[in-house]
mmCIF file of C-alpha atoms and ligand atoms in Angstrom:
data_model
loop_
_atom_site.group_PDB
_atom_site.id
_atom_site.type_symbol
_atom_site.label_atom_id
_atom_site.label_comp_id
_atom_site.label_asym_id
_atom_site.label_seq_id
_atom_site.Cartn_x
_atom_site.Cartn_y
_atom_site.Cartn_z
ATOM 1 C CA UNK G 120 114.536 194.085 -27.748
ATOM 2 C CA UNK G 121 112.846 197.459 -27.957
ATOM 3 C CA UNK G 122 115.134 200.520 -28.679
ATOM 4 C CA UNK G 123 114.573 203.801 -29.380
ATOM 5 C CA UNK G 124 116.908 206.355 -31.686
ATOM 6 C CA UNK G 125 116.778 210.158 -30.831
ATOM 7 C CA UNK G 126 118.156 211.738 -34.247
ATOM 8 C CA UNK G 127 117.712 210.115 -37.603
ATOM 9 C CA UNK G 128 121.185 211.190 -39.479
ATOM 10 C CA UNK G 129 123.509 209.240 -40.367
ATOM 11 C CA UNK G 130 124.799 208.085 -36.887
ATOM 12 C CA UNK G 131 120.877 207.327 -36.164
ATOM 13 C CA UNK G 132 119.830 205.651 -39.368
ATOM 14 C CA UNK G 133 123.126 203.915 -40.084
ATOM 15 C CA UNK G 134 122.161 202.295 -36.170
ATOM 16 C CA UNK G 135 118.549 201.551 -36.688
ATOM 17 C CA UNK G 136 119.834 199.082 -39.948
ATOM 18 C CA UNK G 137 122.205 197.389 -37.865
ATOM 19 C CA UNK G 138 119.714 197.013 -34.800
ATOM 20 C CA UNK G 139 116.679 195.617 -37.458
ATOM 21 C CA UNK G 140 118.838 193.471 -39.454
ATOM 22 C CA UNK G 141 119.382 192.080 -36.141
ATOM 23 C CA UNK G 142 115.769 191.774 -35.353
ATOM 24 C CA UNK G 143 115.685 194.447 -32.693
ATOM 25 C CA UNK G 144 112.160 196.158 -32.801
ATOM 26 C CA UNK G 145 113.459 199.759 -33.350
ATOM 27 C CA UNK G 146 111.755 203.220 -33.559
ATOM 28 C CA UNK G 147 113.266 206.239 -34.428
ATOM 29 C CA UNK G 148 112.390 209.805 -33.289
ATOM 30 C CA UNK G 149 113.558 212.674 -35.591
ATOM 31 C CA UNK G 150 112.953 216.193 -34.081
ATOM 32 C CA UNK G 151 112.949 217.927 -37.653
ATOM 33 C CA UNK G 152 109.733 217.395 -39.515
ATOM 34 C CA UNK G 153 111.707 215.542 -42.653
ATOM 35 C CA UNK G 154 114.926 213.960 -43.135
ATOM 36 C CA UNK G 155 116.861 217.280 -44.075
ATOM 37 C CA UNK G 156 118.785 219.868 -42.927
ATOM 38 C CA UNK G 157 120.763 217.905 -40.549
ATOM 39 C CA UNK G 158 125.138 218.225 -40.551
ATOM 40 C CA UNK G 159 124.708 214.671 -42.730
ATOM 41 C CA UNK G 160 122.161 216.374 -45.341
ATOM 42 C CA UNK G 161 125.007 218.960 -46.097
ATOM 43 C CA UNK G 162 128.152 216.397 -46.151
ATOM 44 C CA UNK G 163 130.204 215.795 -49.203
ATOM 45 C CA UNK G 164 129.395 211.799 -48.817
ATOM 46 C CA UNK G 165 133.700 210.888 -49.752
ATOM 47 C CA UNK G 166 134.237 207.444 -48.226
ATOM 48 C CA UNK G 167 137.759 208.471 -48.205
ATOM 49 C CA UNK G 168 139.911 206.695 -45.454
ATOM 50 C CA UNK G 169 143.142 206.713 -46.787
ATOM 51 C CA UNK G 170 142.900 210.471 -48.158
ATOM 52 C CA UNK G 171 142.116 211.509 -44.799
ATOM 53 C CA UNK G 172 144.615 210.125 -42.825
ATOM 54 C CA UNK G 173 146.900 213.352 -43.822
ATOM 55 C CA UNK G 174 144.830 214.419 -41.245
ATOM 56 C CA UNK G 175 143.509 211.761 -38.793
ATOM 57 C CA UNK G 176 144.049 209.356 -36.913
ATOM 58 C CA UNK G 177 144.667 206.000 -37.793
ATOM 59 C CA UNK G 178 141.748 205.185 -36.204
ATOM 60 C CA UNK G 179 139.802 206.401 -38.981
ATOM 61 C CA UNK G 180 141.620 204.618 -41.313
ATOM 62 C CA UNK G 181 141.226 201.187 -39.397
ATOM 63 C CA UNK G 182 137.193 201.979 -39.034
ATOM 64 C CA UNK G 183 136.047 203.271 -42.279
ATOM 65 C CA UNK G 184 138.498 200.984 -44.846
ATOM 66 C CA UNK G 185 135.377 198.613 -45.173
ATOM 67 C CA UNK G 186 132.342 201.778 -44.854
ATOM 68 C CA UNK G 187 132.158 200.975 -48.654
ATOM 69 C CA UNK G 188 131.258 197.394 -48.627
ATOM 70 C CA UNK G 189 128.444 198.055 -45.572
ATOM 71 C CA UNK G 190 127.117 201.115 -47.457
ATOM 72 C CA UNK G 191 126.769 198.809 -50.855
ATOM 73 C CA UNK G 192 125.123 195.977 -48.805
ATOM 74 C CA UNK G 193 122.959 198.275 -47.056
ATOM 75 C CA UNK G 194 121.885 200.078 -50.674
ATOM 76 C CA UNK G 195 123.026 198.317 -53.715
ATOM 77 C CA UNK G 196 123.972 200.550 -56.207
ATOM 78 C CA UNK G 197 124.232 203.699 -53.901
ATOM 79 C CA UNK G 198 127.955 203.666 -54.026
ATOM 80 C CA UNK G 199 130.425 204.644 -56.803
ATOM 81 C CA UNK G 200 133.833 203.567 -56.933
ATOM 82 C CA UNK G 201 135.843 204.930 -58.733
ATOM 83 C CA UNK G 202 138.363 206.255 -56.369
ATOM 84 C CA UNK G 203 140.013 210.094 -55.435
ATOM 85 C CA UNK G 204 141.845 212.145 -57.566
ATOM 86 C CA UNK G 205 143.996 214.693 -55.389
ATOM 87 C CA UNK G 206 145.786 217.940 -57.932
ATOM 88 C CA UNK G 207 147.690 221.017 -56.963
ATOM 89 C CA UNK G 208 148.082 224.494 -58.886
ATOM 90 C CA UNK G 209 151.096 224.260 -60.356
ATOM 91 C CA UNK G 210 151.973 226.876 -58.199
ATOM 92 C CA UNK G 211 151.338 224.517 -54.829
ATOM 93 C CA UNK G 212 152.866 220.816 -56.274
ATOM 94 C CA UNK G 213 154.797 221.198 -53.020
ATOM 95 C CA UNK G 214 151.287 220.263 -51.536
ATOM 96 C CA UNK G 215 150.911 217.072 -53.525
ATOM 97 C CA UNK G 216 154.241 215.879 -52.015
ATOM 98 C CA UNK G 217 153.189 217.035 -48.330
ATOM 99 C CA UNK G 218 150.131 215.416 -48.725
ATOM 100 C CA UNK G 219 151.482 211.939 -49.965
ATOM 101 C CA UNK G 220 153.903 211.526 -47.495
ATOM 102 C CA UNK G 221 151.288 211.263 -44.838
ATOM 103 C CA UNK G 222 148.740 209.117 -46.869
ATOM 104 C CA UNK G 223 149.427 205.746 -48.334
ATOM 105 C CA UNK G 224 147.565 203.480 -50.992
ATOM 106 C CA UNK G 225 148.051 205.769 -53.730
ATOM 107 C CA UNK G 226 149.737 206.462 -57.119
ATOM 108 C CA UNK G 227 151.833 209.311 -58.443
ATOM 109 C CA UNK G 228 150.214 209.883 -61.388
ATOM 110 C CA UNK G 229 151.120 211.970 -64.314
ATOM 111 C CA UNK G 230 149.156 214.236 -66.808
ATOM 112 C CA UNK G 231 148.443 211.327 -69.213
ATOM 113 C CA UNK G 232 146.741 209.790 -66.461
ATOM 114 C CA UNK G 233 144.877 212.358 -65.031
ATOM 115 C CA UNK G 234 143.276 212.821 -68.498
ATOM 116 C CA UNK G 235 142.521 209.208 -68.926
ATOM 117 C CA UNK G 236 140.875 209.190 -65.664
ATOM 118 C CA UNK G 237 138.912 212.224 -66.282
ATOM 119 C CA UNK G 238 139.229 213.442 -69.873
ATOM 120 C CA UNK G 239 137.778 216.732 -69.026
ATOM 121 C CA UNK G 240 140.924 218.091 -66.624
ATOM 122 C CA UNK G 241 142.924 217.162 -69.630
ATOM 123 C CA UNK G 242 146.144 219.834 -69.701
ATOM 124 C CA UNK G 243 145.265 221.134 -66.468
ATOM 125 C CA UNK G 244 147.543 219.602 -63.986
ATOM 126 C CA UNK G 245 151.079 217.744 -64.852
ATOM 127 C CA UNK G 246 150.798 215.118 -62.392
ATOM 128 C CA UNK G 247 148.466 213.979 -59.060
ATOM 129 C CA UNK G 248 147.700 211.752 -56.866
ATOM 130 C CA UNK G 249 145.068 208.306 -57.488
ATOM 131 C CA UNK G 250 143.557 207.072 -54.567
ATOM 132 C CA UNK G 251 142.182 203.926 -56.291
ATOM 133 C CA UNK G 252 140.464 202.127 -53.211
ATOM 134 C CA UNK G 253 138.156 205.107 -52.196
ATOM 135 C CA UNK G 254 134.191 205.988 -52.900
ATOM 136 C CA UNK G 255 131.558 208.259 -52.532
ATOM 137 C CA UNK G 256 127.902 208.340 -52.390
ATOM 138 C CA UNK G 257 125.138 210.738 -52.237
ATOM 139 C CA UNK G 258 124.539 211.652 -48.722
ATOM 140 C CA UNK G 259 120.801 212.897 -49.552
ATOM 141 C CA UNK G 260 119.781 209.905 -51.672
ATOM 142 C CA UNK G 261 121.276 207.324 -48.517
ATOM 143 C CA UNK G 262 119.563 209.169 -46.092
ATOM 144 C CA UNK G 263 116.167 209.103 -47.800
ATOM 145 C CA UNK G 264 117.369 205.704 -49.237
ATOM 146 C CA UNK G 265 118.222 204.310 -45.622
ATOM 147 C CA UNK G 266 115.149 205.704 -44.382
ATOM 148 C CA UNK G 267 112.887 204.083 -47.182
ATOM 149 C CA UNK G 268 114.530 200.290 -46.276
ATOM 150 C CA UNK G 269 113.941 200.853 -42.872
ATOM 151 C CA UNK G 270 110.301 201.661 -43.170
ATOM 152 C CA UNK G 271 109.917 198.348 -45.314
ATOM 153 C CA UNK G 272 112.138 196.817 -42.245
ATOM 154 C CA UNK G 273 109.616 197.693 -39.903
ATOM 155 C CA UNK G 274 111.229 200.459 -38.712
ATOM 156 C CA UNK G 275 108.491 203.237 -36.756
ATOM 157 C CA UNK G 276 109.650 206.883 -37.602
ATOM 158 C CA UNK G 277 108.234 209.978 -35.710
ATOM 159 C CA UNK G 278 109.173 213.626 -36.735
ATOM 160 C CA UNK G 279 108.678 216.831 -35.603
ATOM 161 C CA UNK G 280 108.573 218.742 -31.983
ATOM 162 C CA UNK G 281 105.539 216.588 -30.859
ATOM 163 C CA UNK G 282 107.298 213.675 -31.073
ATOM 164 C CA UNK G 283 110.680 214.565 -29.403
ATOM 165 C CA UNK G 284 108.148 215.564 -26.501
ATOM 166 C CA UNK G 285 106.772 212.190 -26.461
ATOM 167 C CA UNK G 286 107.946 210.141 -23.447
ATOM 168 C CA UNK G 287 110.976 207.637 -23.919
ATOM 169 C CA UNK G 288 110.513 203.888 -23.834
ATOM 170 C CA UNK G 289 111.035 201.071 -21.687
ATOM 171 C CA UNK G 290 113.678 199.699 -23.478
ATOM 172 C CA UNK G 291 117.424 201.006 -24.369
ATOM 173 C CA UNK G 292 117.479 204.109 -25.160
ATOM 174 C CA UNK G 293 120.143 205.788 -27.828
ATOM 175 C CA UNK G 294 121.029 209.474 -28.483
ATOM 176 C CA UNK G 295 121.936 210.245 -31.672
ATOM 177 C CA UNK G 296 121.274 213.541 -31.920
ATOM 178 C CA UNK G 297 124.407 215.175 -33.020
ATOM 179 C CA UNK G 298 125.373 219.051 -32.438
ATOM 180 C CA UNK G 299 121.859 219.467 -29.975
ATOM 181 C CA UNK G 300 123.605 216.894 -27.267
ATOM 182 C CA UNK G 301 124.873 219.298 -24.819
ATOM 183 C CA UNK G 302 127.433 216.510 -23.157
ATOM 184 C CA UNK G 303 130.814 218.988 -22.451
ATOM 185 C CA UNK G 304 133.676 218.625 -24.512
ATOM 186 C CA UNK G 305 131.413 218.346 -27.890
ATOM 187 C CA UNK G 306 132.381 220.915 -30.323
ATOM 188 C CA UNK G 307 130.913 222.161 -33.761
ATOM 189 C CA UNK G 308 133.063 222.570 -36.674
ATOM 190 C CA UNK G 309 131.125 224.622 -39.436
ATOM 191 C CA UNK G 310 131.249 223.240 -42.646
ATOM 192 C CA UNK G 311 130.032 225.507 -45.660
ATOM 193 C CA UNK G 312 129.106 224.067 -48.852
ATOM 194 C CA UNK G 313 127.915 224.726 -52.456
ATOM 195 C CA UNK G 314 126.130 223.213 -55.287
ATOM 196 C CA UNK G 315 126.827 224.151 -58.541
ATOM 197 C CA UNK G 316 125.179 222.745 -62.083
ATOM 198 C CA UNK G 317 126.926 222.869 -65.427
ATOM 199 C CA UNK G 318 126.848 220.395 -67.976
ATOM 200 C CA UNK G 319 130.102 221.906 -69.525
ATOM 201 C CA UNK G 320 132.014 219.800 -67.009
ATOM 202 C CA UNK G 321 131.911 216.062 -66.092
ATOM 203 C CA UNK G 322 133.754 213.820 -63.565
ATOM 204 C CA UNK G 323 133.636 210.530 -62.695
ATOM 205 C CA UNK G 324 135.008 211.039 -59.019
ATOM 206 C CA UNK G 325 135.817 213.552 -55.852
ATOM 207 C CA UNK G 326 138.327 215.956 -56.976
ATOM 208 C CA UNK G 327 140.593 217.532 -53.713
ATOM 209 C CA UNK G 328 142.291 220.555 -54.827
ATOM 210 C CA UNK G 329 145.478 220.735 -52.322
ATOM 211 C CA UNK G 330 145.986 224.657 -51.415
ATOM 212 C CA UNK G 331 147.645 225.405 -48.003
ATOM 213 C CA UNK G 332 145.031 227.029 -46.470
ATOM 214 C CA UNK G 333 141.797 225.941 -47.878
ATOM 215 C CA UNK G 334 142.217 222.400 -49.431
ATOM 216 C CA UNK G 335 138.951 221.986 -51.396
ATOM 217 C CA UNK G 336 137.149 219.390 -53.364
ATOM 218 C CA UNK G 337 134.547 218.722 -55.818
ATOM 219 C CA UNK G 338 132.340 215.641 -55.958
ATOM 220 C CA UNK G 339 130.288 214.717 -58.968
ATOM 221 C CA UNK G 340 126.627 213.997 -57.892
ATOM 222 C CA UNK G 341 123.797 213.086 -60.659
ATOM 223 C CA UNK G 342 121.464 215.579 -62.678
ATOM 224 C CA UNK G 343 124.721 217.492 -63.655
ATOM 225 C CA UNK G 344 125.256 218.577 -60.289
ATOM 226 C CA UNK G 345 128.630 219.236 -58.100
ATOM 227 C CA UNK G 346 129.090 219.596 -54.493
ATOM 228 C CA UNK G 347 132.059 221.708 -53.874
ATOM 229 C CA UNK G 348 132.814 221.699 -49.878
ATOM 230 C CA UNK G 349 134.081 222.292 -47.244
ATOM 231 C CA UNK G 350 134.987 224.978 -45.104
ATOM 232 C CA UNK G 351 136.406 224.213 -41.647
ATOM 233 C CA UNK G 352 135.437 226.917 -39.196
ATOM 234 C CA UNK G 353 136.250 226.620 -35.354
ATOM 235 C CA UNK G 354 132.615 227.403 -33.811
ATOM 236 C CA UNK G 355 128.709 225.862 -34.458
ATOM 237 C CA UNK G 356 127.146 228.968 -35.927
ATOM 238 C CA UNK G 357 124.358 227.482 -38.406
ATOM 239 C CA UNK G 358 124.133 230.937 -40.098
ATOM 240 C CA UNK G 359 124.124 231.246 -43.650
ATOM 241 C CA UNK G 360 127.607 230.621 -45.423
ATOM 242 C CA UNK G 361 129.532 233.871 -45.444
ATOM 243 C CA UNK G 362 130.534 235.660 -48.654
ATOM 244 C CA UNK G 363 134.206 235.011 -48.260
ATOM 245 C CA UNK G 364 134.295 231.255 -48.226
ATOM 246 C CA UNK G 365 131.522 231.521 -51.020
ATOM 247 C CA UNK G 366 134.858 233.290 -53.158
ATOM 248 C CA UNK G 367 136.793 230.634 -51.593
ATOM 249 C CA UNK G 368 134.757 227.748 -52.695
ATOM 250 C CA UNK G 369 133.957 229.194 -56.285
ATOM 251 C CA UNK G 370 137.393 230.275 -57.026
ATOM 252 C CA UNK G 371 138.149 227.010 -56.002
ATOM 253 C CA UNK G 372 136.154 225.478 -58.389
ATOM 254 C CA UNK G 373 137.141 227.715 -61.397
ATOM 255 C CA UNK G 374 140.720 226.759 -60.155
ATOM 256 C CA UNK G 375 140.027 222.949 -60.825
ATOM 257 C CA UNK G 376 137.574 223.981 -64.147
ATOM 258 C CA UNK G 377 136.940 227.062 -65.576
ATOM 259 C CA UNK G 378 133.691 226.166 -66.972
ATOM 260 C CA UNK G 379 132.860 226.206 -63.514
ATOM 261 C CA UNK G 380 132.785 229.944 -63.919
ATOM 262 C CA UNK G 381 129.555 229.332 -66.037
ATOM 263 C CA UNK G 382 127.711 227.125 -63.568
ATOM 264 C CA UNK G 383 124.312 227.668 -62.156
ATOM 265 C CA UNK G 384 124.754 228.071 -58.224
ATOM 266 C CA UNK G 385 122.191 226.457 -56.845
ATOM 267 C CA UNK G 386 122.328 225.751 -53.548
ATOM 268 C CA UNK G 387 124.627 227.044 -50.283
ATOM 269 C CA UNK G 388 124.549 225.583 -47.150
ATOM 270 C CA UNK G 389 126.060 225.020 -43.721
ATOM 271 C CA UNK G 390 126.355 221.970 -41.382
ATOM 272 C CA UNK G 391 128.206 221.514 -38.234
ATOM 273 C CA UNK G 392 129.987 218.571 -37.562
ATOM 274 C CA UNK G 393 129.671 217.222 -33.661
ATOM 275 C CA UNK G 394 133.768 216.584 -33.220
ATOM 276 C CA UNK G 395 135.276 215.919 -29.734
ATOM 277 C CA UNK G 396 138.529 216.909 -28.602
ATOM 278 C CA UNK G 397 140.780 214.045 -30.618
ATOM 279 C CA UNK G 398 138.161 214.265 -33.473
ATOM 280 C CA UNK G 399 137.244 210.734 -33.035
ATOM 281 C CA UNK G 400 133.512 209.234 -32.273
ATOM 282 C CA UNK G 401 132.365 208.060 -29.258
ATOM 283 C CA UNK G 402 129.923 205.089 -28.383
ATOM 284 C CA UNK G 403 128.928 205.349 -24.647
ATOM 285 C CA UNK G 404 127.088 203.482 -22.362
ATOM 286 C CA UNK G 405 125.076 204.873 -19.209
ATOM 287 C CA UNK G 406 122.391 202.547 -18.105
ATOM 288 C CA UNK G 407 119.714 202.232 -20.392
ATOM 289 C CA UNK G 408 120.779 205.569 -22.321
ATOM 290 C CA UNK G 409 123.409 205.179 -25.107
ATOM 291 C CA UNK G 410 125.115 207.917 -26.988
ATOM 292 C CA UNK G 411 126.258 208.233 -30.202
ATOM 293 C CA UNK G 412 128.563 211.132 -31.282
ATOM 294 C CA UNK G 413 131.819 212.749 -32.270
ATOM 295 C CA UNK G 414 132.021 211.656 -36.116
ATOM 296 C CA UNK G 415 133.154 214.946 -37.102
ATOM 297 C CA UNK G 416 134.004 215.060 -40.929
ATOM 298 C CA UNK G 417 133.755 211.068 -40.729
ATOM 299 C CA UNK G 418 130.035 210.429 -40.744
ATOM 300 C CA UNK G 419 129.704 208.298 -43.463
ATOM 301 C CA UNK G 420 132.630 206.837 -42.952
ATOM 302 C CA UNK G 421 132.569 205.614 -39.641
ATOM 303 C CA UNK G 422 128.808 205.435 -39.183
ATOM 304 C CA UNK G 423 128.741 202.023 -40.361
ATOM 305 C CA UNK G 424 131.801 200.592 -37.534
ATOM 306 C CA UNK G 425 130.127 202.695 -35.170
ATOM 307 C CA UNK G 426 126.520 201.297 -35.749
ATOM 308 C CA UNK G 427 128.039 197.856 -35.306
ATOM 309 C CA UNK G 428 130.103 198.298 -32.253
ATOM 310 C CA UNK G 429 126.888 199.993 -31.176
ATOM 311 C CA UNK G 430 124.422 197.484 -31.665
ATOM 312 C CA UNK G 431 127.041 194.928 -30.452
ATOM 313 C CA UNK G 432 126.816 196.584 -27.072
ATOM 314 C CA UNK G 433 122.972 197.080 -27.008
ATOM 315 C CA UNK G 434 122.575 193.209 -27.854
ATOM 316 C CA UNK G 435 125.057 192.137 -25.655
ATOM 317 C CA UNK G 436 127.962 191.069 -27.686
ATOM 318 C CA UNK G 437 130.974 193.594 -26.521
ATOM 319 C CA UNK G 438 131.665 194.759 -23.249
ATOM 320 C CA UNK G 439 132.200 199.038 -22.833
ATOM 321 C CA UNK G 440 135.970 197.611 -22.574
ATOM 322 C CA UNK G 441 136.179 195.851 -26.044
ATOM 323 C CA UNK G 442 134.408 199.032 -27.873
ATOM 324 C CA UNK G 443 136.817 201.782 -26.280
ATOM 325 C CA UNK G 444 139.923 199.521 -27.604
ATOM 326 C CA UNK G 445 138.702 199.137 -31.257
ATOM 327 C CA UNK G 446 137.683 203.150 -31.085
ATOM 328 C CA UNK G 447 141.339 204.042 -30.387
ATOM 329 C CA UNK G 448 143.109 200.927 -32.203
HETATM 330 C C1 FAD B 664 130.036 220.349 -45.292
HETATM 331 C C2 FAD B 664 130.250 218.975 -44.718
HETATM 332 C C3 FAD B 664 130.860 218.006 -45.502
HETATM 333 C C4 FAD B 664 131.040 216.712 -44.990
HETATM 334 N N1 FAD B 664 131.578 215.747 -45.809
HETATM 335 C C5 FAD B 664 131.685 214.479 -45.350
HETATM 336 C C6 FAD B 664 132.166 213.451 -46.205
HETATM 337 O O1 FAD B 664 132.489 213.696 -47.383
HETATM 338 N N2 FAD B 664 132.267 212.180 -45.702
HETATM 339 C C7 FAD B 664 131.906 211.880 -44.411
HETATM 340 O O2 FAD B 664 132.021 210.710 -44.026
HETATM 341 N N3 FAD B 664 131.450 212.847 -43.577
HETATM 342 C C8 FAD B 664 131.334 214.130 -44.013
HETATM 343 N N4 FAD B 664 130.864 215.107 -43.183
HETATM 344 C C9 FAD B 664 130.622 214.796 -41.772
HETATM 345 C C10 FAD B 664 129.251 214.228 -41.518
HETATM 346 O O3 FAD B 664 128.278 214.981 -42.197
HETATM 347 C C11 FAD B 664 128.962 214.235 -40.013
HETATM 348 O O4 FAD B 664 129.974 213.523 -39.349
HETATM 349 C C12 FAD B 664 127.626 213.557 -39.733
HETATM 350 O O5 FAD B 664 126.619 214.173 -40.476
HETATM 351 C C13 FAD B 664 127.237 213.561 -38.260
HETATM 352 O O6 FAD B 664 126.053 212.784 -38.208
HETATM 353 P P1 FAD B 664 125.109 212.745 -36.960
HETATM 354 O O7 FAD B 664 124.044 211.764 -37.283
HETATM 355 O O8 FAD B 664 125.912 212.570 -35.718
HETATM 356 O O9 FAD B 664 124.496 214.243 -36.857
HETATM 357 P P2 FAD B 664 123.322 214.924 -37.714
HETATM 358 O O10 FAD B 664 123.412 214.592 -39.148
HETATM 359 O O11 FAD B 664 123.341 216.387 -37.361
HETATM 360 O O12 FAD B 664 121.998 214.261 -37.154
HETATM 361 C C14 FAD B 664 121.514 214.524 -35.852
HETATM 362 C C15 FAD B 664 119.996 214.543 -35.935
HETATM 363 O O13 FAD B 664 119.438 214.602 -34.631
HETATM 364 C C16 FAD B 664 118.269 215.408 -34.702
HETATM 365 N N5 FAD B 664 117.924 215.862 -33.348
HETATM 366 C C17 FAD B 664 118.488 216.844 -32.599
HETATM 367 N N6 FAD B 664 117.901 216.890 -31.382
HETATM 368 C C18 FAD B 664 116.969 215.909 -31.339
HETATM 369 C C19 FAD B 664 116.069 215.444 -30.339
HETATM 370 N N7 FAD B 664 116.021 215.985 -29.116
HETATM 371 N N8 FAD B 664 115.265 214.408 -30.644
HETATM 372 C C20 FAD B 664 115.303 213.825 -31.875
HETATM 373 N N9 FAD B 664 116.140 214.232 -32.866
HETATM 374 C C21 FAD B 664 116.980 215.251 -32.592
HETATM 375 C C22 FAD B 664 118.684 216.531 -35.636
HETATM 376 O O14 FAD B 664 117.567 217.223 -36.167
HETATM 377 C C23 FAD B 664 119.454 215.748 -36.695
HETATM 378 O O15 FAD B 664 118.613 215.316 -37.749
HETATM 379 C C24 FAD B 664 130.649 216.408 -43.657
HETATM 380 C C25 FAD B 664 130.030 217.385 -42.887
HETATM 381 C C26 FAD B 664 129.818 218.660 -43.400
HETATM 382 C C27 FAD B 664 129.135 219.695 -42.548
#
């Protein structure tokens, strides 16, 4: 079967695996002129289901507890687990307790711990909370990653203007192109990020620094690098990051470190994650045209359930029926 993917993010690429593992013949048109830029370029890459369940629904518990295992078949030695660590100031431990009583499949840890997990926040908090099960990856090394395989799949890729002009194909058709489908009832949520480089700090794992009105965190990524995210801003302006939630961010990160203080900034940036109005993605169906949206601050997460209930419906193994009830179980 022929198919064509409009968008090559994470919802596109993640779909283009599942539809060539399955021997689908599969081309992928990208409207930027590289894979950058994009909401997924700018995410934190947490595969995090348990930690965000404070905030979602159980859906996204249900869908992304295996993301880990799919991403690590998909690219061996992409995906680090070594689990969540979630601290409070000392002044906000009333945070730590909010925050575990709506998560689950953690421990209370205490300072002893929390150095012997990470030896560098030793003396800095009396007590947190391990998420043991949990990962994270690189989003910009699985993208371009993802993208390599699928080349070496036999995967066609197209970029730029000229080829989102080009006409569609015969086959199915599947839109995957985030924030610029203009279906109502999509929203953007801005999401403003940093990088920062210091090689007076090291971690082995996300950090989420509870506050209660920016919750922050702080992934280690390779080269000395950390990506300290994420703002959560009501509206889909892609303008640059403002000056307040840079404070935010930083003082965030001196909060967790203050060696942070020292760090090269090297990077700011702003994606905008697609969300609809109960936060959760959609896979639907119209003809020959499907659509792919509504991950939200899920993406890597739930790409990987989503790409398989997807291709599942494009090769004629779920009905529209079966992939609405395991969205909202
Ligand atoms: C700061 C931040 C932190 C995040 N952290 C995490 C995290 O830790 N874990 C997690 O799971 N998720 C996280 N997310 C969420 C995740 O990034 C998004 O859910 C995800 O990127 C959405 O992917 P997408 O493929 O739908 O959209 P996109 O990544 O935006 O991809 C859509 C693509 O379609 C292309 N396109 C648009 N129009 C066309 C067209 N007409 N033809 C062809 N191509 C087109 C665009 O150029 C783009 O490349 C974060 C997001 C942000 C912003």
């Amino acid at each position: 079967m022929k198919v064509l993917i409009r968008g090559a993010g994470v919802a596109g690429l993640t779909l283009a695996h599942e539809l060539a593992t399955r021997g689908a013949e599969v081309t992928v048109v990208e409207k930027r002129r590289q894979i950058a830029g994009n909401a997924s370029w700018h995410a934190g890459g947490m595969l995090a289901p348990w930690c965000e369940r404070e905030s979602a629904e159980e859906a996204v518990l249900s869908l992304g507890r295996d993301a880990a295992d799919w991403w690590n078949a998909a690219l061996p030695g992409h995906i680090m687990r070594n689990g969540t660590l979630v601290v409070a100031p000392a002044r906000d431990a009333a945070e730590l307790d909010r925050f575990g009583r709506r998560t689950s499949a953690f421990r209370q840890i205490d300072a002893e711990a929390v150095t012997e997990l990470e030896p560098d926040l030793e003396g800095r908090f009396g007590r947190a909370l391990f998420f043991a099960r949990e990962a994270h990856l690189d989003p910009r090394k699985v993208l371009l990653g993802l993208k390599e395989k699928l080349v070496q799949m036999g995967v066609r890729f197209e970029f730029g203007f000229g080829a989102v002009q080009a006409p569609g194909s015969p086959g199915i058709e599947v839109d995957c192109t985030g924030m610029a489908d203009t279906r109502p009832g999509l929203r953007g949520v801005r999401g403003e990020m940093l990088i920062l480089r210091t090689t007076e700090v090291s971690l082995a794992r996300p950090v989420r620094l509870l506050h209660p009105r920016i919750p922050v965190y702080v992934i280690p990524r390779s080269g000395n690098l950390f990506m300290v995210g994420a703002t959560m801003i009501e509206n889909d302006a892609t303008r640059p990051i403002t000056t307040r939630s840079v404070m935010e961010l930083l003082n965030a990160a001196y909060a967790l470190h203050p060696a942070f203080g020292e760090a090269e900034l090297v990077e700011t940036g702003v994606g905008v994650r697609p969300a609809f109005a109960d936060n959760l993605p959609r896979v639907e169906r119209d003809g020959n045209t499907i659509r792919i949206n509504g991950l939200y601050r899920h993406g890597f997460l739930l790409a990987p359930a989503i790409a398989r209930q997807a291709a599942g419906l494009i090769l004629g193994h779920e009905t529209k029926k079966e992939l609405a009830d395991e969205t909202h179980r």
